[in-house]
Short mmCIF file of C-alpha atoms and ligand atoms in Angstrom, two decimals:
data_model
loop_
_atom_site.label_atom_id
_atom_site.label_comp_id
_atom_site.label_asym_id
_atom_site.label_seq_id
_atom_site.Cartn_x
_atom_site.Cartn_y
_atom_site.Cartn_z
CA MET A 724 -27.55 4.71 -15.67
CA ARG A 725 -24.87 2.96 -13.54
CA GLU A 726 -24.67 4.41 -10.12
CA HIS A 727 -21.51 4.30 -8.02
CA VAL A 728 -21.86 5.22 -4.38
CA ILE A 729 -18.49 6.66 -3.16
CA ALA A 730 -17.51 7.50 0.36
CA VAL A 731 -15.23 10.55 0.47
CA ILE A 732 -12.72 11.07 3.29
CA PRO A 733 -10.83 14.28 2.56
CA GLY A 734 -8.84 13.89 5.75
CA ASP A 735 -6.00 16.39 6.81
CA GLY A 736 -3.50 18.87 5.38
CA ILE A 737 -3.83 19.12 1.60
CA GLY A 738 -6.24 16.21 1.48
CA PRO A 739 -9.32 18.42 1.34
CA GLU A 740 -7.73 20.57 -1.38
CA VAL A 741 -6.86 17.79 -3.85
CA ILE A 742 -10.02 15.74 -3.12
CA ALA A 743 -12.06 18.90 -3.87
CA SER A 744 -10.26 19.09 -7.20
CA GLY A 745 -10.53 15.40 -7.84
CA LEU A 746 -14.30 15.44 -7.25
CA GLU A 747 -14.76 18.25 -9.63
CA VAL A 748 -12.78 16.63 -12.33
CA LEU A 749 -14.74 13.25 -11.80
CA GLN A 750 -18.17 14.91 -11.86
CA GLY A 751 -17.22 16.76 -14.95
CA LEU A 752 -16.05 13.57 -16.50
CA ALA A 753 -19.26 11.60 -15.59
CA GLN A 754 -21.26 14.35 -17.19
CA LYS A 755 -19.25 14.21 -20.36
CA VAL A 756 -18.87 10.53 -20.72
CA GLY A 757 -22.36 9.66 -19.63
CA GLY A 758 -23.69 6.31 -18.62
CA PHE A 759 -22.75 6.55 -15.06
CA HIS A 760 -23.29 8.72 -11.97
CA LEU A 761 -21.18 9.11 -8.92
CA ASN A 762 -23.18 9.46 -5.78
CA ILE A 763 -20.97 11.13 -3.15
CA GLU A 764 -21.01 11.05 0.71
CA LYS A 765 -18.44 12.85 2.65
CA PHE A 766 -17.06 11.89 6.00
CA PRO A 767 -15.31 14.43 8.10
CA TRP A 768 -12.83 12.03 9.81
CA GLY A 769 -9.19 12.82 10.47
CA SER A 770 -7.02 14.72 13.07
CA ASP A 771 -9.51 17.49 13.69
CA TYR A 772 -12.35 14.94 14.32
CA TYR A 773 -9.80 13.29 16.74
CA LYS A 774 -9.21 16.36 18.55
CA LYS A 775 -12.84 16.76 19.13
CA HIS A 776 -13.95 13.04 19.67
CA GLY A 777 -10.75 11.27 20.83
CA ALA A 778 -10.87 8.98 17.80
CA MET A 779 -9.90 9.45 14.21
CA MET A 780 -13.28 8.04 13.10
CA PRO A 781 -16.44 6.83 15.02
CA LYS A 782 -16.50 3.25 16.55
CA ASP A 783 -18.91 2.09 13.90
CA GLY A 784 -16.78 3.69 11.11
CA LEU A 785 -16.19 0.58 9.11
CA ASP A 786 -19.82 -0.39 9.28
CA ARG A 787 -20.68 3.06 7.84
CA LEU A 788 -18.32 2.48 5.00
CA ARG A 789 -19.17 -1.05 4.31
CA ASP A 790 -21.77 -0.69 1.71
CA PHE A 791 -20.16 1.88 -0.54
CA ASN A 792 -18.63 0.93 -3.87
CA ALA A 793 -15.37 2.65 -3.18
CA ILE A 794 -13.62 5.06 -0.80
CA TYR A 795 -11.84 8.20 -2.15
CA PHE A 796 -9.37 9.27 0.54
CA GLY A 797 -7.29 12.43 0.75
CA ALA A 798 -4.55 12.16 3.38
CA VAL A 799 -4.10 11.85 7.15
CA GLY A 800 -1.50 13.23 9.51
CA GLY A 801 -1.37 16.11 11.76
CA PRO A 802 1.63 18.06 13.32
CA ASP A 803 -0.11 17.95 16.52
CA VAL A 804 -1.36 14.33 16.62
CA PRO A 805 1.08 11.27 16.79
CA ASP A 806 1.62 9.58 13.68
CA ASP A 807 0.87 6.10 14.85
CA ILE A 808 -2.62 7.33 16.00
CA THR A 809 -3.50 9.06 12.72
CA LEU A 810 -2.42 6.13 10.73
CA TRP A 811 -3.67 3.18 12.69
CA GLY A 812 -6.80 5.11 13.75
CA LEU A 813 -7.98 5.69 10.15
CA ARG A 814 -6.17 4.63 7.04
CA LEU A 815 -4.74 1.15 8.40
CA ALA A 816 -7.88 0.50 10.12
CA ILE A 817 -9.62 0.78 6.95
CA CYS A 818 -7.14 -1.15 4.90
CA GLN A 819 -6.93 -3.99 7.52
CA GLY A 820 -10.54 -3.95 8.36
CA PHE A 821 -11.57 -4.44 4.66
CA ASP A 822 -8.77 -6.79 4.03
CA GLN A 823 -7.49 -4.53 1.13
CA TYR A 824 -4.47 -6.66 0.69
CA VAL A 825 -3.25 -5.30 -2.43
CA ASN A 826 -1.75 -1.78 -2.56
CA LEU A 827 -1.31 -1.05 -6.30
CA ARG A 828 1.18 1.88 -7.27
CA PRO A 829 1.48 2.63 -10.90
CA THR A 830 4.31 4.86 -11.92
CA ARG A 831 5.15 6.37 -15.35
CA ILE A 832 6.42 9.63 -16.70
CA LEU A 833 3.42 11.67 -17.78
CA GLN A 834 3.59 13.78 -20.94
CA GLY A 835 5.39 16.94 -20.43
CA LEU A 836 7.20 15.70 -17.26
CA SER A 837 10.69 14.44 -16.99
CA SER A 838 12.73 12.15 -14.71
CA PRO A 839 15.72 13.54 -12.69
CA LEU A 840 17.57 10.60 -14.36
CA ARG A 841 19.66 12.14 -17.04
CA ASP A 842 19.03 9.45 -19.69
CA CYS A 843 15.51 8.28 -18.82
CA LYS A 844 12.85 8.92 -21.43
CA ARG A 845 9.13 8.71 -20.97
CA GLY A 846 8.71 5.23 -22.14
CA ASP A 847 11.65 3.97 -20.09
CA LEU A 848 9.85 4.01 -16.98
CA ASP A 849 6.53 2.38 -16.79
CA TRP A 850 6.13 0.43 -13.66
CA VAL A 851 3.39 -1.04 -11.47
CA ILE A 852 4.25 -1.68 -8.00
CA VAL A 853 2.32 -4.36 -6.19
CA ARG A 854 2.63 -3.70 -2.46
CA GLU A 855 1.52 -6.41 0.02
CA ASN A 856 -0.94 -4.53 2.25
CA SER A 857 -2.17 -6.67 4.99
CA GLU A 858 0.80 -8.12 6.85
CA GLY A 859 4.52 -8.22 6.78
CA GLU A 860 6.30 -5.41 8.58
CA TYR A 861 2.98 -3.53 9.03
CA ALA A 862 1.40 -6.49 10.91
CA GLY A 863 1.28 -4.37 14.18
CA GLN A 864 2.76 -7.12 16.17
CA GLY A 865 5.41 -6.34 18.86
CA GLY A 866 5.54 -4.43 22.14
CA ARG A 867 7.54 -2.52 24.64
CA ALA A 868 8.66 -3.77 28.18
CA HIS A 869 10.55 -2.04 30.93
CA ARG A 870 9.76 1.44 29.56
CA GLY A 871 12.24 4.05 30.49
CA PHE A 872 14.65 1.60 32.20
CA PRO A 873 18.04 0.91 30.73
CA GLU A 874 16.84 -2.64 29.86
CA GLU A 875 13.78 -1.32 27.91
CA VAL A 876 12.93 -3.63 24.86
CA GLY A 877 10.89 -2.85 21.81
CA THR A 878 10.04 -5.43 19.30
CA GLU A 879 8.47 -5.12 15.91
CA THR A 880 7.59 -8.40 14.38
CA ALA A 881 7.12 -8.93 10.64
CA ILE A 882 4.50 -11.66 9.91
CA PHE A 883 4.28 -13.56 6.75
CA THR A 884 1.60 -16.14 6.18
CA ARG A 885 1.35 -18.67 3.36
CA ARG A 886 -2.23 -17.31 2.57
CA GLY A 887 -1.07 -13.79 2.57
CA VAL A 888 2.02 -14.25 0.41
CA THR A 889 0.22 -16.67 -2.09
CA ARG A 890 -2.53 -14.13 -2.67
CA ILE A 891 -0.32 -11.25 -3.36
CA MET A 892 2.01 -13.30 -5.52
CA ARG A 893 -0.91 -14.57 -7.58
CA PHE A 894 -2.26 -10.93 -7.97
CA ALA A 895 1.20 -9.77 -9.24
CA PHE A 896 1.75 -12.58 -11.53
CA LYS A 897 -1.81 -12.12 -13.18
CA LEU A 898 -1.19 -8.44 -13.52
CA ALA A 899 2.04 -8.93 -15.18
CA GLN A 900 0.48 -11.51 -17.35
CA GLU A 901 -2.02 -8.79 -18.50
CA ARG A 902 0.63 -6.21 -19.24
CA PRO A 903 2.24 -6.35 -22.65
CA ARG A 904 5.84 -7.23 -21.39
CA LYS A 905 4.77 -10.02 -19.10
CA LEU A 906 7.52 -9.20 -16.82
CA LEU A 907 7.59 -9.30 -12.99
CA THR A 908 10.40 -8.65 -10.58
CA VAL A 909 9.98 -10.18 -6.98
CA VAL A 910 11.60 -8.12 -4.47
CA THR A 911 13.11 -9.76 -1.51
CA LYS A 912 15.65 -9.82 1.30
CA SER A 913 16.08 -13.47 1.82
CA ASN A 914 19.83 -13.28 2.22
CA ALA A 915 19.54 -11.50 5.52
CA GLN A 916 16.10 -12.35 6.55
CA ARG A 917 16.08 -16.20 6.77
CA HIS A 918 12.57 -17.23 7.64
CA GLY A 919 9.55 -15.01 6.31
CA MET A 920 11.46 -13.87 3.41
CA VAL A 921 12.74 -17.26 2.36
CA MET A 922 9.14 -18.45 2.55
CA TRP A 923 8.22 -15.41 0.39
CA ASP A 924 10.79 -16.68 -2.39
CA GLU A 925 9.54 -20.31 -2.27
CA ILE A 926 5.90 -19.24 -2.68
CA ALA A 927 6.95 -16.90 -5.60
CA THR A 928 8.60 -19.98 -7.19
CA GLU A 929 5.45 -22.05 -6.66
CA VAL A 930 2.91 -19.45 -7.97
CA ALA A 931 5.11 -18.70 -11.09
CA LYS A 932 4.36 -22.37 -12.29
CA GLU A 933 0.73 -21.16 -12.59
CA PHE A 934 1.92 -18.36 -14.96
CA PRO A 935 4.33 -20.00 -17.43
CA ASP A 936 4.12 -17.25 -19.95
CA VAL A 937 5.35 -14.54 -17.40
CA THR A 938 8.97 -13.88 -17.17
CA TRP A 939 10.17 -13.27 -13.66
CA ASP A 940 13.21 -12.58 -11.65
CA LYS A 941 14.07 -11.93 -7.99
CA MET A 942 16.00 -8.94 -6.73
CA LEU A 943 17.25 -8.13 -3.17
CA VAL A 944 15.70 -4.80 -2.16
CA ASP A 945 19.07 -3.00 -1.74
CA ALA A 946 20.09 -4.03 -5.29
CA MET A 947 16.51 -3.03 -6.56
CA THR A 948 17.26 0.52 -5.72
CA THR A 949 20.23 0.69 -7.94
CA ARG A 950 18.46 -1.21 -10.69
CA MET A 951 15.63 1.33 -10.56
CA VAL A 952 17.93 4.14 -10.94
CA GLY A 953 20.38 2.62 -13.41
CA LYS A 954 18.24 0.34 -15.67
CA PRO A 955 14.60 1.55 -15.31
CA SER A 956 13.54 0.06 -18.63
CA SER A 957 14.42 -3.39 -17.36
CA LEU A 958 11.49 -3.34 -14.85
CA ASP A 959 7.79 -3.56 -15.59
CA THR A 960 5.65 -5.28 -12.77
CA ILE A 961 7.14 -5.31 -9.33
CA VAL A 962 6.01 -7.14 -6.17
CA ALA A 963 7.35 -6.36 -2.73
CA THR A 964 6.57 -6.54 0.97
CA ASN A 965 4.62 -3.82 2.75
CA LEU A 966 7.73 -2.13 3.97
CA HIS A 967 9.92 -2.74 1.02
CA ALA A 968 7.29 -1.48 -1.43
CA ASP A 969 6.63 1.60 0.80
CA ILE A 970 10.23 2.55 0.26
CA LEU A 971 10.44 1.56 -3.36
CA SER A 972 7.43 3.38 -4.26
CA ASP A 973 8.59 6.77 -3.09
CA LEU A 974 11.75 6.29 -5.03
CA ALA A 975 9.64 5.36 -8.12
CA ALA A 976 7.51 8.47 -7.66
CA ALA A 977 10.51 10.69 -7.47
CA LEU A 978 12.09 9.11 -10.49
CA ALA A 979 9.02 9.66 -12.55
CA GLY A 980 8.97 13.25 -11.73
CA SER A 981 7.23 14.18 -8.45
CA LEU A 982 5.54 12.53 -5.45
CA GLY A 983 2.56 15.08 -6.29
CA ILE A 984 1.28 12.94 -9.17
CA ALA A 985 1.47 9.43 -7.81
CA PRO A 986 -1.69 7.46 -7.09
CA THR A 987 -2.60 4.40 -5.07
CA ALA A 988 -5.29 1.80 -4.84
CA ASN A 989 -5.82 -0.24 -1.77
CA LEU A 990 -7.89 -3.19 -3.28
CA ASP A 991 -9.89 -5.99 -2.12
CA PRO A 992 -9.64 -7.88 -5.45
CA GLU A 993 -12.52 -10.14 -4.40
CA MET A 994 -14.78 -7.07 -3.84
CA ARG A 995 -16.02 -8.39 -0.48
CA PHE A 996 -15.36 -4.97 0.87
CA PRO A 997 -15.15 -1.31 -0.63
CA SER A 998 -11.62 -0.64 -2.03
CA MET A 999 -9.92 2.64 -1.20
CA PHE A 1000 -8.25 5.19 -3.42
CA GLU A 1001 -5.67 7.87 -2.32
CA PRO A 1002 -2.92 10.03 -3.83
CA ILE A 1003 0.44 8.92 -2.43
CA HIS A 1004 1.64 12.34 -1.40
CA GLY A 1005 0.13 12.59 2.25
CA ALA A 1006 -0.90 15.62 4.30
CA ALA A 1007 2.06 18.07 3.24
CA PHE A 1008 1.69 20.63 5.93
CA ASP A 1009 4.40 22.80 4.59
CA ILE A 1010 1.96 23.80 1.70
CA THR A 1011 -1.40 23.23 3.29
CA GLY A 1012 -3.83 26.21 2.50
CA LYS A 1013 -1.50 27.91 0.05
CA GLY A 1014 -3.57 26.54 -2.94
CA ILE A 1015 -0.51 25.18 -4.72
CA ALA A 1016 -0.89 21.38 -3.97
CA ASN A 1017 -0.54 19.32 -7.08
CA PRO A 1018 -4.07 17.82 -7.94
CA VAL A 1019 -2.80 15.37 -10.58
CA GLY A 1020 -2.13 12.68 -7.92
CA ALA A 1021 -5.92 12.93 -6.97
CA SER A 1022 -7.01 12.79 -10.53
CA TRP A 1023 -4.98 9.82 -11.38
CA THR A 1024 -6.24 8.17 -8.24
CA GLY A 1025 -9.69 8.99 -9.54
CA ALA A 1026 -8.86 7.18 -12.73
CA LEU A 1027 -7.79 4.11 -10.64
CA MET A 1028 -11.05 4.21 -8.99
CA LEU A 1029 -13.10 4.42 -12.17
CA GLU A 1030 -11.18 1.47 -13.55
CA HIS A 1031 -11.99 -0.54 -10.51
CA LEU A 1032 -15.75 0.45 -10.71
CA GLY A 1033 -15.62 -0.90 -14.31
CA GLU A 1034 -15.74 2.56 -16.07
CA LYS A 1035 -12.54 1.88 -18.06
CA ASP A 1036 -13.43 4.05 -20.84
CA ALA A 1037 -14.12 7.04 -18.49
CA ALA A 1038 -10.70 6.22 -16.72
CA HIS A 1039 -8.93 6.30 -20.09
CA GLN A 1040 -10.38 9.62 -20.94
CA LEU A 1041 -9.53 11.08 -17.57
CA MET A 1042 -5.83 10.21 -17.97
CA GLN A 1043 -5.78 11.64 -21.46
CA ALA A 1044 -7.00 14.92 -20.20
CA VAL A 1045 -4.53 14.97 -17.30
CA GLU A 1046 -1.77 14.25 -19.73
CA ARG A 1047 -2.96 16.92 -22.10
CA VAL A 1048 -2.55 19.34 -19.25
CA THR A 1049 0.83 18.16 -17.97
CA ALA A 1050 2.10 18.26 -21.62
CA SER A 1051 0.90 21.82 -22.06
CA GLY A 1052 3.17 22.99 -19.15
CA ILE A 1053 0.49 23.95 -16.62
CA HIS A 1054 2.38 22.66 -13.61
CA THR A 1055 2.10 23.33 -9.80
CA PRO A 1056 5.40 24.26 -8.10
CA ASP A 1057 6.50 20.74 -7.04
CA LEU A 1058 6.88 20.25 -10.97
CA GLY A 1059 8.72 23.59 -11.30
CA GLY A 1060 5.72 25.44 -12.48
CA ILE A 1061 3.60 28.34 -11.14
CA ALA A 1062 0.12 27.04 -11.54
CA THR A 1063 -2.29 26.81 -8.59
CA THR A 1064 -4.40 23.79 -7.68
CA ARG A 1065 -7.42 25.64 -9.15
CA GLU A 1066 -5.60 26.51 -12.44
CA VAL A 1067 -4.60 22.86 -12.93
CA THR A 1068 -7.99 21.61 -11.95
CA ALA A 1069 -9.75 24.15 -14.48
CA ALA A 1070 -7.40 23.00 -17.13
CA VAL A 1071 -8.29 19.31 -16.65
CA CYS A 1072 -11.95 20.18 -16.69
CA ASP A 1073 -11.49 22.04 -19.88
CA ALA A 1074 -9.60 19.24 -21.34
CA ILE A 1075 -12.36 16.83 -20.51
CA HIS A 1076 -15.00 19.15 -21.74
CA SER A 1077 -13.32 19.72 -25.10
CA SER A 1078 -12.27 16.16 -25.81
CA LYS A 1079 -13.88 14.68 -28.93
CA VAL A 1080 -14.66 11.30 -27.67
C1 IPM B 1197 2.38 5.44 2.17
C2 IPM B 1197 2.69 6.17 3.38
C3 IPM B 1197 2.19 5.53 4.57
C4 IPM B 1197 2.83 4.11 4.65
C5 IPM B 1197 2.56 6.30 5.96
C6 IPM B 1197 1.81 7.63 5.82
C7 IPM B 1197 2.50 5.56 7.09
O1 IPM B 1197 4.18 6.32 3.37
O2 IPM B 1197 1.20 5.23 1.89
O3 IPM B 1197 3.34 4.88 1.40
O4 IPM B 1197 3.90 3.86 5.04
O5 IPM B 1197 2.15 3.28 4.23
MG1 MG B 1198 5.08 5.56 1.80
#
């Protein structure tokens, strides 16, 4: 029996609701598929923890997570705690502390869902966004001076390193090569940003030589938004900087039907540290506690985690079960339905249980 030791951080807002759903689904799946076992340990870190202890996680938080095989993460953010504290105190602290330099965001239209784009059919939108996750505009470099005076200055410096850009390009080209269409779009803004982004383009051209069978092109980020809306089927694998991909991945999720279904993997591809898996949607305080959060994002996220742990067959079965449920019309309100988190969870568990494989 393969054992995977998972650290679970449900966090804030709807995080605990969707993570509870995801864990139920994953445990049911492990029983059904057999051959592996998930050993779960929960960590109560987040905004409530901050209010009690003055920090989002304990000082030795990273050390406590280090030996896990993966981290399953809900959401962070509190209406009464500043965003930069919740973010830098937990999620970014883990991403950067464990050098999870790839943020992977697959997007496609699941069965039974539709795109708000009039002519976009299911197969027309099947993308993977590779987001640089360790530097760029999220490098945390900058400062404030002369606070409150008319001459106050705030700087926010994006950092691009040859090492950081090369490794994300290699990952993206390799992923594109593994996908059937072998097609990569490199997003840039080198017309306006003439240092880091020009280096980004140059390194893309260099790395492309290692992957002669991958067809690739370059798109300015502004033009990319119109291409995503106007010609979704012309795209497959996409690589972009931390901030560009942050914005494009929200657009991608909306075009695929809802932010409530989209998953993310924060990966250390070299497996030196645990990777972290989270739904994209965030804390969603407007619906917290109402029992209507869409748990599909957490399930799809669970499938990404299983794939990373080498449980490819289980991951595939999980997505089949999820799509059987989305196809059957059992949808939460964000997808225009009336189902609750519990009802969707129960339906996914049933679909797993009744699957023949
Ligand atoms: C995301 C989110 C975060 C980000 C927020 C919560 C800071 O939007 O995961 O895309 O910008 O990275
Ligand atoms: Mg975002």
